PDB file of C-alpha atoms in Angstrom:
ATOM      1  CA  UNK A  20       0.000   0.000   0.000  1.00  0.00           C
ATOM      2  CA  UNK A  21       1.287   3.471  -0.932  1.00  0.00           C
ATOM      3  CA  UNK A  22       2.025   6.172   1.584  1.00  0.00           C
ATOM      4  CA  UNK A  23      -0.856   8.242   0.170  1.00  0.00           C
ATOM      5  CA  UNK A  24      -3.286   5.369   0.558  1.00  0.00           C
ATOM      6  CA  UNK A  25      -2.239   4.870   4.173  1.00  0.00           C
ATOM      7  CA  UNK A  26      -2.752   8.569   4.848  1.00  0.00           C
ATOM      8  CA  UNK A  27      -6.147   8.496   3.195  1.00  0.00           C
ATOM      9  CA  UNK A  28      -7.332   5.795   5.584  1.00  0.00           C
ATOM     10  CA  UNK A  29      -6.322   7.741   8.679  1.00  0.00           C
ATOM     11  CA  UNK A  30      -8.867   9.512  10.837  1.00  0.00           C
ATOM     12  CA  UNK A  31      -9.826  12.942   9.555  1.00  0.00           C
ATOM     13  CA  UNK A  32      -8.408  15.918  11.412  1.00  0.00           C
ATOM     14  CA  UNK A  33      -9.161  19.537  10.729  1.00  0.00           C
ATOM     15  CA  UNK A  34      -6.017  21.543  11.385  1.00  0.00           C
ATOM     16  CA  UNK A  35      -4.294  24.677  10.231  1.00  0.00           C
ATOM     17  CA  UNK A  36      -1.517  22.662   8.600  1.00  0.00           C
ATOM     18  CA  UNK A  37      -0.901  19.184   7.274  1.00  0.00           C
ATOM     19  CA  UNK A  38       1.733  17.275   9.221  1.00  0.00           C
ATOM     20  CA  UNK A  39       4.919  16.515   7.303  1.00  0.00           C
ATOM     21  CA  UNK A  40       4.291  19.074   4.572  1.00  0.00           C
ATOM     22  CA  UNK A  41       6.988  21.690   5.105  1.00  0.00           C
ATOM     23  CA  UNK A  42       6.125  23.705   2.007  1.00  0.00           C
ATOM     24  CA  UNK A  43       2.435  24.021   2.804  1.00  0.00           C
ATOM     25  CA  UNK A  44       0.795  27.375   2.151  1.00  0.00           C
ATOM     26  CA  UNK A  45      -0.637  29.299   5.111  1.00  0.00           C
ATOM     27  CA  UNK A  46      -3.971  27.845   6.163  1.00  0.00           C
ATOM     28  CA  UNK A  47      -6.030  30.670   4.680  1.00  0.00           C
ATOM     29  CA  UNK A  48      -3.941  31.433   1.612  1.00  0.00           C
ATOM     30  CA  UNK A  49      -5.576  31.308  -1.816  1.00  0.00           C
ATOM     31  CA  UNK A  50      -3.084  28.999  -3.536  1.00  0.00           C
ATOM     32  CA  UNK A  51      -5.445  26.731  -5.452  1.00  0.00           C
ATOM     33  CA  UNK A  52      -5.363  23.809  -7.845  1.00  0.00           C
ATOM     34  CA  UNK A  53      -7.476  24.678 -10.887  1.00  0.00           C
ATOM     35  CA  UNK A  54      -7.087  21.516 -12.962  1.00  0.00           C
ATOM     36  CA  UNK A  55     -10.192  21.277 -15.174  1.00  0.00           C
ATOM     37  CA  UNK A  56     -12.758  18.791 -13.828  1.00  0.00           C
ATOM     38  CA  UNK A  57     -13.250  15.511 -15.639  1.00  0.00           C
ATOM     39  CA  UNK A  58     -16.757  16.424 -16.877  1.00  0.00           C
ATOM     40  CA  UNK A  59     -16.115  19.415 -18.702  1.00  0.00           C
ATOM     41  CA  UNK A  60     -30.657  33.761  -1.446  1.00  0.00           C
ATOM     42  CA  UNK A  61     -29.479  31.074   0.878  1.00  0.00           C
ATOM     43  CA  UNK A  62     -26.715  31.509   3.394  1.00  0.00           C
ATOM     44  CA  UNK A  63     -25.467  29.437   6.294  1.00  0.00           C
ATOM     45  CA  UNK A  64     -22.474  29.508   8.586  1.00  0.00           C
ATOM     46  CA  UNK A  65     -19.915  27.395  10.343  1.00  0.00           C
ATOM     47  CA  UNK A  66     -20.746  25.603  13.605  1.00  0.00           C
ATOM     48  CA  UNK A  67     -21.670  28.036  16.333  1.00  0.00           C
ATOM     49  CA  UNK A  68     -22.727  30.695  13.827  1.00  0.00           C
ATOM     50  CA  UNK A  69     -25.846  29.128  12.331  1.00  0.00           C
ATOM     51  CA  UNK A  70     -28.255  31.128  14.453  1.00  0.00           C
ATOM     52  CA  UNK A  71     -25.996  34.010  15.462  1.00  0.00           C
ATOM     53  CA  UNK A  72     -25.977  35.779  12.104  1.00  0.00           C
ATOM     54  CA  UNK A  73     -28.990  37.195  10.289  1.00  0.00           C
ATOM     55  CA  UNK A  74     -29.892  36.237   6.738  1.00  0.00           C
ATOM     56  CA  UNK A  75     -28.195  38.446   4.149  1.00  0.00           C
ATOM     57  CA  UNK A  76     -29.770  41.348   2.328  1.00  0.00           C
ATOM     58  CA  UNK A  77     -29.543  40.748  -1.428  1.00  0.00           C
ATOM     59  CA  UNK A  78     -28.714  37.614  -3.388  1.00  0.00           C
ATOM     60  CA  UNK A  79     -25.886  38.849  -5.591  1.00  0.00           C
ATOM     61  CA  UNK A  80     -28.045  39.563  -8.634  1.00  0.00           C
ATOM     62  CA  UNK A  81     -28.189  43.345  -8.151  1.00  0.00           C
ATOM     63  CA  UNK A  82     -25.582  45.994  -7.351  1.00  0.00           C
ATOM     64  CA  UNK A  83     -27.854  47.785  -4.854  1.00  0.00           C
ATOM     65  CA  UNK A  84     -29.531  46.405  -1.725  1.00  0.00           C
ATOM     66  CA  UNK A  85     -30.278  47.561   1.795  1.00  0.00           C
ATOM     67  CA  UNK A  86     -29.099  51.091   1.074  1.00  0.00           C
ATOM     68  CA  UNK A  87     -25.644  49.954  -0.066  1.00  0.00           C
ATOM     69  CA  UNK A  88     -24.258  50.045  -3.587  1.00  0.00           C
ATOM     70  CA  UNK A  89     -21.416  48.322  -5.423  1.00  0.00           C
ATOM     71  CA  UNK A  90     -19.841  50.681  -7.950  1.00  0.00           C
ATOM     72  CA  UNK A  91     -16.777  51.350 -10.141  1.00  0.00           C
ATOM     73  CA  UNK A  92     -16.404  47.637 -10.917  1.00  0.00           C
ATOM     74  CA  UNK A  93     -13.574  46.609 -13.256  1.00  0.00           C
ATOM     75  CA  UNK A  94     -12.129  43.228 -14.225  1.00  0.00           C
ATOM     76  CA  UNK A  95      -8.923  42.305 -16.077  1.00  0.00           C
ATOM     77  CA  UNK A  96      -8.788  41.578 -19.787  1.00  0.00           C
ATOM     78  CA  UNK A  97      -8.221  38.073 -21.086  1.00  0.00           C
ATOM     79  CA  UNK A  98      -4.633  36.919 -21.460  1.00  0.00           C
ATOM     80  CA  UNK A  99      -2.910  38.050 -18.290  1.00  0.00           C
ATOM     81  CA  UNK A 100      -3.596  38.543 -14.587  1.00  0.00           C
ATOM     82  CA  UNK A 101      -4.974  41.872 -13.475  1.00  0.00           C
ATOM     83  CA  UNK A 102      -7.015  43.518 -10.752  1.00  0.00           C
ATOM     84  CA  UNK A 103     -10.689  43.160 -10.004  1.00  0.00           C
ATOM     85  CA  UNK A 104     -11.629  46.498  -8.430  1.00  0.00           C
ATOM     86  CA  UNK A 105     -14.783  48.012  -6.952  1.00  0.00           C
ATOM     87  CA  UNK A 106     -16.082  50.308  -4.213  1.00  0.00           C
ATOM     88  CA  UNK A 107     -18.912  49.889  -1.699  1.00  0.00           C
ATOM     89  CA  UNK A 108     -20.988  53.003  -0.953  1.00  0.00           C
ATOM     90  CA  UNK A 109     -23.601  53.581   1.751  1.00  0.00           C
ATOM     91  CA  UNK A 110     -26.970  55.313   1.346  1.00  0.00           C
ATOM     92  CA  UNK A 111     -25.307  58.740   1.624  1.00  0.00           C
ATOM     93  CA  UNK A 112     -22.873  57.970  -1.187  1.00  0.00           C
ATOM     94  CA  UNK A 113     -19.900  57.725   1.169  1.00  0.00           C
ATOM     95  CA  UNK A 114     -17.437  54.853   0.794  1.00  0.00           C
ATOM     96  CA  UNK A 115     -17.757  52.091   3.390  1.00  0.00           C
ATOM     97  CA  UNK A 116     -14.411  51.544   5.116  1.00  0.00           C
ATOM     98  CA  UNK A 117     -15.293  49.578   8.265  1.00  0.00           C
ATOM     99  CA  UNK A 118     -16.438  45.966   8.100  1.00  0.00           C
ATOM    100  CA  UNK A 119     -17.166  43.070  10.444  1.00  0.00           C
ATOM    101  CA  UNK A 120     -14.950  40.036   9.682  1.00  0.00           C
ATOM    102  CA  UNK A 121     -16.610  36.791   8.612  1.00  0.00           C
ATOM    103  CA  UNK A 122     -14.737  33.522   8.105  1.00  0.00           C
ATOM    104  CA  UNK A 123     -11.432  35.342   8.812  1.00  0.00           C
ATOM    105  CA  UNK A 124     -11.993  37.974   6.062  1.00  0.00           C
ATOM    106  CA  UNK A 125     -13.518  41.454   5.911  1.00  0.00           C
ATOM    107  CA  UNK A 126     -15.051  40.776   2.497  1.00  0.00           C
ATOM    108  CA  UNK A 127     -15.491  37.725   0.274  1.00  0.00           C
ATOM    109  CA  UNK A 128     -15.482  38.236  -3.487  1.00  0.00           C
ATOM    110  CA  UNK A 129     -16.852  35.758  -6.008  1.00  0.00           C
ATOM    111  CA  UNK A 130     -16.264  36.197  -9.737  1.00  0.00           C
ATOM    112  CA  UNK A 131     -18.289  33.774 -11.867  1.00  0.00           C
ATOM    113  CA  UNK A 132     -18.949  33.649 -15.580  1.00  0.00           C
ATOM    114  CA  UNK A 133     -22.624  33.978 -16.503  1.00  0.00           C
ATOM    115  CA  UNK A 134     -22.792  30.397 -17.800  1.00  0.00           C
ATOM    116  CA  UNK A 135     -21.199  29.171 -14.508  1.00  0.00           C
ATOM    117  CA  UNK A 136     -18.265  27.616 -16.376  1.00  0.00           C
ATOM    118  CA  UNK A 137     -15.688  29.674 -14.469  1.00  0.00           C
ATOM    119  CA  UNK A 138     -15.453  30.648 -10.798  1.00  0.00           C
ATOM    120  CA  UNK A 139     -12.981  32.525  -8.610  1.00  0.00           C
ATOM    121  CA  UNK A 140     -13.227  33.008  -4.838  1.00  0.00           C
ATOM    122  CA  UNK A 141     -11.057  36.011  -3.955  1.00  0.00           C
ATOM    123  CA  UNK A 142     -10.170  38.049  -0.886  1.00  0.00           C
ATOM    124  CA  UNK A 143      -9.479  41.626  -1.949  1.00  0.00           C
ATOM    125  CA  UNK A 144      -7.672  44.270   0.060  1.00  0.00           C
ATOM    126  CA  UNK A 145      -9.140  47.662   0.884  1.00  0.00           C
ATOM    127  CA  UNK A 146      -6.930  50.529  -0.263  1.00  0.00           C
ATOM    128  CA  UNK A 147      -6.510  53.984   1.219  1.00  0.00           C
ATOM    129  CA  UNK A 148      -8.672  55.304  -1.634  1.00  0.00           C
ATOM    130  CA  UNK A 149     -11.582  53.091  -0.402  1.00  0.00           C
ATOM    131  CA  UNK A 150     -11.233  50.814  -3.436  1.00  0.00           C
ATOM    132  CA  UNK A 151     -11.179  47.047  -3.029  1.00  0.00           C
ATOM    133  CA  UNK A 152      -8.588  45.234  -5.190  1.00  0.00           C
ATOM    134  CA  UNK A 153      -7.980  41.540  -5.854  1.00  0.00           C
ATOM    135  CA  UNK A 154      -5.579  39.945  -8.332  1.00  0.00           C
ATOM    136  CA  UNK A 155      -7.197  37.480 -10.728  1.00  0.00           C
ATOM    137  CA  UNK A 156      -6.771  35.718 -14.057  1.00  0.00           C
ATOM    138  CA  UNK A 157     -10.213  35.032 -15.479  1.00  0.00           C
ATOM    139  CA  UNK A 158      -8.875  32.979 -18.356  1.00  0.00           C
ATOM    140  CA  UNK A 159     -11.825  33.484 -20.721  1.00  0.00           C
ATOM    141  CA  UNK A 160     -13.911  36.217 -22.307  1.00  0.00           C
ATOM    142  CA  UNK A 161     -17.629  36.697 -21.770  1.00  0.00           C
ATOM    143  CA  UNK A 162     -19.939  38.201 -19.159  1.00  0.00           C
ATOM    144  CA  UNK A 163     -18.589  37.738 -15.611  1.00  0.00           C
ATOM    145  CA  UNK A 164     -20.565  38.442 -12.450  1.00  0.00           C
ATOM    146  CA  UNK A 165     -18.702  40.133  -9.620  1.00  0.00           C
ATOM    147  CA  UNK A 166     -20.384  39.301  -6.283  1.00  0.00           C
ATOM    148  CA  UNK A 167     -19.311  40.834  -2.949  1.00  0.00           C
ATOM    149  CA  UNK A 168     -20.396  39.434   0.422  1.00  0.00           C
ATOM    150  CA  UNK A 169     -19.730  41.611   3.463  1.00  0.00           C
ATOM    151  CA  UNK A 170     -21.110  43.086   6.689  1.00  0.00           C
ATOM    152  CA  UNK A 171     -20.601  46.827   7.225  1.00  0.00           C
ATOM    153  CA  UNK A 172     -19.835  47.787  10.797  1.00  0.00           C
ATOM    154  CA  UNK A 173     -23.119  48.656  12.487  1.00  0.00           C
ATOM    155  CA  UNK A 174     -25.289  47.142   9.753  1.00  0.00           C
ATOM    156  CA  UNK A 175     -26.372  44.149  11.840  1.00  0.00           C
ATOM    157  CA  UNK A 176     -26.580  41.709   8.950  1.00  0.00           C
ATOM    158  CA  UNK A 177     -24.530  40.785   5.876  1.00  0.00           C
ATOM    159  CA  UNK A 178     -25.120  42.051   2.375  1.00  0.00           C
ATOM    160  CA  UNK A 179     -24.577  40.366  -0.986  1.00  0.00           C
ATOM    161  CA  UNK A 180     -24.230  42.702  -3.956  1.00  0.00           C
ATOM    162  CA  UNK A 181     -23.345  41.824  -7.539  1.00  0.00           C
ATOM    163  CA  UNK A 182     -23.063  43.167 -11.046  1.00  0.00           C
ATOM    164  CA  UNK A 183     -22.049  41.827 -14.456  1.00  0.00           C
ATOM    165  CA  UNK A 184     -19.036  43.058 -16.424  1.00  0.00           C
ATOM    166  CA  UNK A 185     -18.327  42.083 -20.031  1.00  0.00           C
ATOM    167  CA  UNK A 186     -14.819  40.823 -20.728  1.00  0.00           C
ATOM    168  CA  UNK A 187     -14.131  41.478 -24.449  1.00  0.00           C
ATOM    169  CA  UNK A 188     -13.257  38.577 -26.727  1.00  0.00           C
ATOM    170  CA  UNK A 189     -14.743  35.593 -28.506  1.00  0.00           C
ATOM    171  CA  UNK A 190     -16.553  33.107 -26.320  1.00  0.00           C
ATOM    172  CA  UNK A 191     -19.148  30.364 -26.487  1.00  0.00           C
ATOM    173  CA  UNK A 192     -21.495  29.563 -23.601  1.00  0.00           C
ATOM    174  CA  UNK A 193     -20.932  26.207 -21.887  1.00  0.00           C
ATOM    175  CA  UNK A 194     -23.937  24.191 -20.752  1.00  0.00           C
ATOM    176  CA  UNK A 195     -24.066  23.453 -17.023  1.00  0.00           C
ATOM    177  CA  UNK A 196     -23.918  19.686 -16.395  1.00  0.00           C
ATOM    178  CA  UNK A 197     -27.155  18.357 -14.903  1.00  0.00           C
ATOM    179  CA  UNK A 198     -28.573  15.047 -13.769  1.00  0.00           C
ATOM    180  CA  UNK A 199     -27.045  12.178 -11.820  1.00  0.00           C
ATOM    181  CA  UNK A 200     -23.702  12.371 -13.651  1.00  0.00           C
ATOM    182  CA  UNK A 201     -23.234  15.973 -12.504  1.00  0.00           C
ATOM    183  CA  UNK A 202     -23.452  15.111  -8.797  1.00  0.00           C
ATOM    184  CA  UNK A 203     -19.915  13.670  -8.894  1.00  0.00           C
ATOM    185  CA  UNK A 204     -16.805  15.412 -10.212  1.00  0.00           C
ATOM    186  CA  UNK A 205     -13.068  15.656  -9.602  1.00  0.00           C
ATOM    187  CA  UNK A 206     -10.080  17.833 -10.407  1.00  0.00           C
ATOM    188  CA  UNK A 207      -7.672  14.965 -11.023  1.00  0.00           C
ATOM    189  CA  UNK A 208      -6.810  14.617  -7.324  1.00  0.00           C
ATOM    190  CA  UNK A 209      -9.914  15.235  -5.222  1.00  0.00           C
ATOM    191  CA  UNK A 210     -13.335  13.734  -5.945  1.00  0.00           C
ATOM    192  CA  UNK A 211     -16.566  15.260  -4.637  1.00  0.00           C
ATOM    193  CA  UNK A 212     -19.832  13.312  -4.577  1.00  0.00           C
ATOM    194  CA  UNK A 213     -23.185  14.611  -3.402  1.00  0.00           C
ATOM    195  CA  UNK A 214     -25.062  12.234  -1.104  1.00  0.00           C
ATOM    196  CA  UNK A 215     -28.692  12.927  -1.903  1.00  0.00           C
ATOM    197  CA  UNK A 216     -30.559  16.104  -2.764  1.00  0.00           C
ATOM    198  CA  UNK A 217     -31.129  19.253  -0.768  1.00  0.00           C
ATOM    199  CA  UNK A 218     -34.531  20.331   0.508  1.00  0.00           C
ATOM    200  CA  UNK A 219     -36.315  23.648   0.833  1.00  0.00           C
ATOM    201  CA  UNK A 220     -36.208  24.139   4.604  1.00  0.00           C
ATOM    202  CA  UNK A 221     -35.001  26.555   7.263  1.00  0.00           C
ATOM    203  CA  UNK A 222     -33.119  23.683   8.867  1.00  0.00           C
ATOM    204  CA  UNK A 223     -32.002  21.534   5.943  1.00  0.00           C
ATOM    205  CA  UNK A 224     -28.965  19.335   5.446  1.00  0.00           C
ATOM    206  CA  UNK A 225     -26.796  18.762   2.388  1.00  0.00           C
ATOM    207  CA  UNK A 226     -24.159  16.009   2.564  1.00  0.00           C
ATOM    208  CA  UNK A 227     -21.201  15.354   0.312  1.00  0.00           C
ATOM    209  CA  UNK A 228     -18.282  12.914   0.331  1.00  0.00           C
ATOM    210  CA  UNK A 229     -14.656  13.888  -0.304  1.00  0.00           C
ATOM    211  CA  UNK A 230     -12.312  11.146  -1.564  1.00  0.00           C
ATOM    212  CA  UNK A 231      -9.283  10.551  -3.739  1.00  0.00           C
ATOM    213  CA  UNK A 232      -9.726   9.023  -7.188  1.00  0.00           C
ATOM    214  CA  UNK A 233      -9.703   5.548  -5.601  1.00  0.00           C
ATOM    215  CA  UNK A 234     -12.715   6.549  -3.488  1.00  0.00           C
ATOM    216  CA  UNK A 235     -10.671   6.531  -0.281  1.00  0.00           C
ATOM    217  CA  UNK A 236     -11.296   9.226   2.382  1.00  0.00           C
ATOM    218  CA  UNK A 237      -8.971  12.211   2.528  1.00  0.00           C
ATOM    219  CA  UNK A 238      -7.610  14.183   5.458  1.00  0.00           C
ATOM    220  CA  UNK A 239      -8.791  17.778   5.154  1.00  0.00           C
ATOM    221  CA  UNK A 240      -6.930  20.871   6.215  1.00  0.00           C
ATOM    222  CA  UNK A 241      -8.520  24.184   7.158  1.00  0.00           C
ATOM    223  CA  UNK A 242      -9.732  26.809   4.698  1.00  0.00           C
ATOM    224  CA  UNK A 243     -11.108  30.057   6.114  1.00  0.00           C
ATOM    225  CA  UNK A 244     -11.445  28.424   9.514  1.00  0.00           C
ATOM    226  CA  UNK A 245     -13.557  25.502   8.285  1.00  0.00           C
ATOM    227  CA  UNK A 246     -13.114  22.052   6.763  1.00  0.00           C
ATOM    228  CA  UNK A 247     -14.653  23.188   3.459  1.00  0.00           C
ATOM    229  CA  UNK A 248     -16.231  26.130   1.703  1.00  0.00           C
ATOM    230  CA  UNK A 249     -19.170  25.769  -0.665  1.00  0.00           C
ATOM    231  CA  UNK A 250     -20.390  28.550  -2.953  1.00  0.00           C
ATOM    232  CA  UNK A 251     -23.141  28.130  -5.495  1.00  0.00           C
ATOM    233  CA  UNK A 252     -25.604  29.784  -7.803  1.00  0.00           C
ATOM    234  CA  UNK A 253     -29.172  28.837  -8.681  1.00  0.00           C
ATOM    235  CA  UNK A 254     -29.342  27.933 -12.357  1.00  0.00           C
ATOM    236  CA  UNK A 255     -32.719  29.634 -12.795  1.00  0.00           C
ATOM    237  CA  UNK A 256     -32.582  32.760 -10.640  1.00  0.00           C
ATOM    238  CA  UNK A 257     -28.735  32.998 -10.486  1.00  0.00           C
ATOM    239  CA  UNK A 258     -29.166  33.691  -6.759  1.00  0.00           C
ATOM    240  CA  UNK A 259     -26.107  33.334  -4.542  1.00  0.00           C
ATOM    241  CA  UNK A 260     -25.642  30.410  -2.126  1.00  0.00           C
ATOM    242  CA  UNK A 261     -22.971  30.230   0.583  1.00  0.00           C
ATOM    243  CA  UNK A 262     -22.669  27.221   2.914  1.00  0.00           C
ATOM    244  CA  UNK A 263     -20.214  25.967   5.533  1.00  0.00           C
ATOM    245  CA  UNK A 264     -19.914  22.546   7.192  1.00  0.00           C
ATOM    246  CA  UNK A 265     -22.105  21.713  10.169  1.00  0.00           C
ATOM    247  CA  UNK A 266     -20.020  19.828  12.699  1.00  0.00           C
ATOM    248  CA  UNK A 267     -16.796  17.934  12.055  1.00  0.00           C
ATOM    249  CA  UNK A 268     -16.058  15.693   9.039  1.00  0.00           C
ATOM    250  CA  UNK A 269     -16.860  11.998   9.411  1.00  0.00           C
ATOM    251  CA  UNK A 270     -14.958   9.067   7.930  1.00  0.00           C
ATOM    252  CA  UNK A 271     -17.499   6.582   6.499  1.00  0.00           C
ATOM    253  CA  UNK A 272     -17.684   3.979   3.755  1.00  0.00           C
ATOM    254  CA  UNK A 273     -18.597   6.852   1.416  1.00  0.00           C
ATOM    255  CA  UNK A 274     -15.388   8.754   2.208  1.00  0.00           C
ATOM    256  CA  UNK A 275     -14.789  11.890   4.251  1.00  0.00           C
ATOM    257  CA  UNK A 276     -18.349  13.122   4.681  1.00  0.00           C
ATOM    258  CA  UNK A 277     -19.252  16.756   5.303  1.00  0.00           C
ATOM    259  CA  UNK A 278     -22.722  17.853   6.360  1.00  0.00           C
ATOM    260  CA  UNK A 279     -23.885  21.385   5.601  1.00  0.00           C
ATOM    261  CA  UNK A 280     -26.709  23.218   7.331  1.00  0.00           C
ATOM    262  CA  UNK A 281     -28.862  24.842   4.639  1.00  0.00           C
ATOM    263  CA  UNK A 282     -31.803  27.233   4.448  1.00  0.00           C
ATOM    264  CA  UNK A 283     -32.854  26.882   0.810  1.00  0.00           C
ATOM    265  CA  UNK A 284     -35.988  28.867   0.007  1.00  0.00           C
ATOM    266  CA  UNK A 285     -36.424  27.852  -3.651  1.00  0.00           C
ATOM    267  CA  UNK A 286     -36.281  24.402  -5.291  1.00  0.00           C
ATOM    268  CA  UNK A 287     -34.220  23.784  -8.422  1.00  0.00           C
ATOM    269  CA  UNK A 288     -30.688  23.022  -9.560  1.00  0.00           C
ATOM    270  CA  UNK A 289     -27.673  24.805  -8.103  1.00  0.00           C
ATOM    271  CA  UNK A 290     -24.124  24.821  -9.460  1.00  0.00           C
ATOM    272  CA  UNK A 291     -21.910  24.349  -6.410  1.00  0.00           C
ATOM    273  CA  UNK A 292     -18.175  25.077  -6.205  1.00  0.00           C
ATOM    274  CA  UNK A 293     -16.672  23.006  -3.396  1.00  0.00           C
ATOM    275  CA  UNK A 294     -13.314  24.114  -1.968  1.00  0.00           C
ATOM    276  CA  UNK A 295     -11.239  21.878   0.328  1.00  0.00           C
ATOM    277  CA  UNK A 296      -7.585  21.825   1.364  1.00  0.00           C
ATOM    278  CA  UNK A 297      -5.631  18.578   0.964  1.00  0.00           C
ATOM    279  CA  UNK A 298      -1.878  18.239   1.551  1.00  0.00           C
ATOM    280  CA  UNK A 299      -1.562  22.017   1.785  1.00  0.00           C
ATOM    281  CA  UNK A 300      -3.185  22.749  -1.591  1.00  0.00           C
ATOM    282  CA  UNK A 301      -6.637  24.221  -2.101  1.00  0.00           C
ATOM    283  CA  UNK A 302      -8.791  22.206  -4.500  1.00  0.00           C
ATOM    284  CA  UNK A 303     -11.916  23.467  -6.243  1.00  0.00           C
ATOM    285  CA  UNK A 304     -14.439  20.979  -7.640  1.00  0.00           C
ATOM    286  CA  UNK A 305     -17.852  21.863  -9.152  1.00  0.00           C
ATOM    287  CA  UNK A 306     -20.965  19.708  -8.809  1.00  0.00           C
ATOM    288  CA  UNK A 307     -24.644  20.310  -9.571  1.00  0.00           C
ATOM    289  CA  UNK A 308     -27.029  19.866  -6.647  1.00  0.00           C
ATOM    290  CA  UNK A 309     -30.781  19.449  -6.853  1.00  0.00           C
ATOM    291  CA  UNK A 310     -32.929  21.081  -4.186  1.00  0.00           C
ATOM    292  CA  UNK A 311     -36.357  19.512  -3.819  1.00  0.00           C
ATOM    293  CA  UNK A 312     -39.509  21.301  -2.741  1.00  0.00           C
ATOM    294  CA  UNK A 313     -40.553  20.916   0.890  1.00  0.00           C
ATOM    295  CA  UNK A 314     -42.502  17.706   1.578  1.00  0.00           C
TER     296      UNK A 314
END
């Protein structure tokens, strides 16, 4: 048996580093493996936060919500890395400069192509000119949605604002995989498999299994203070979905199983981007989840 196989069978631990990996990136760095997968307004929090935080205002489909506005949005051209930039203004038109941290960051930025074929989860920095900046390489032309999730100091609840920016160049839309085959995917190293469908409920559960390509469980590191991060978008409404694991990972016959607490309000298909850290590297694997109507 290989050393990797032996490690895969070990009990899962959620830690800030992986033992024996001296060149591991910091636990919350954004170094990510983006190997193409083999197949081509709900919000929940990490344990202890499920009921502490209010539901967000906005679902990422509009640039204005709750008296706040996302403006001056730019994205890099195709062909080389560049900055995604934007500003957040309050109802008076003044730039927002004070935020409440969530999942170790002041603001989470999601850049997704309109056909959901490309996705970037970024953590921009706020400059002295009140402009947020994050380095990114979008890799393809087309319409890209820029979605910001944040909580202004004193606001009392998070906001999710978004707008679409056209990246010039030739492009063809890519169909989102659907059906049973789309519930399992991998990036060449990590495999993600959904275990059943989600349900419209204020106290729902969505379970998925993380394995290697031999379907053996994997030991997960920490990303943004949790064992996994799941971001998704409803295929019909394009509404934003953000979910964190509920409780610790479990090693089962299905692999390393993560359970997410969900509060889906609308049935339908959702394209989910699952991010987990294995051996110090951040892996991103997309799957399509079905959310059924309430019984």
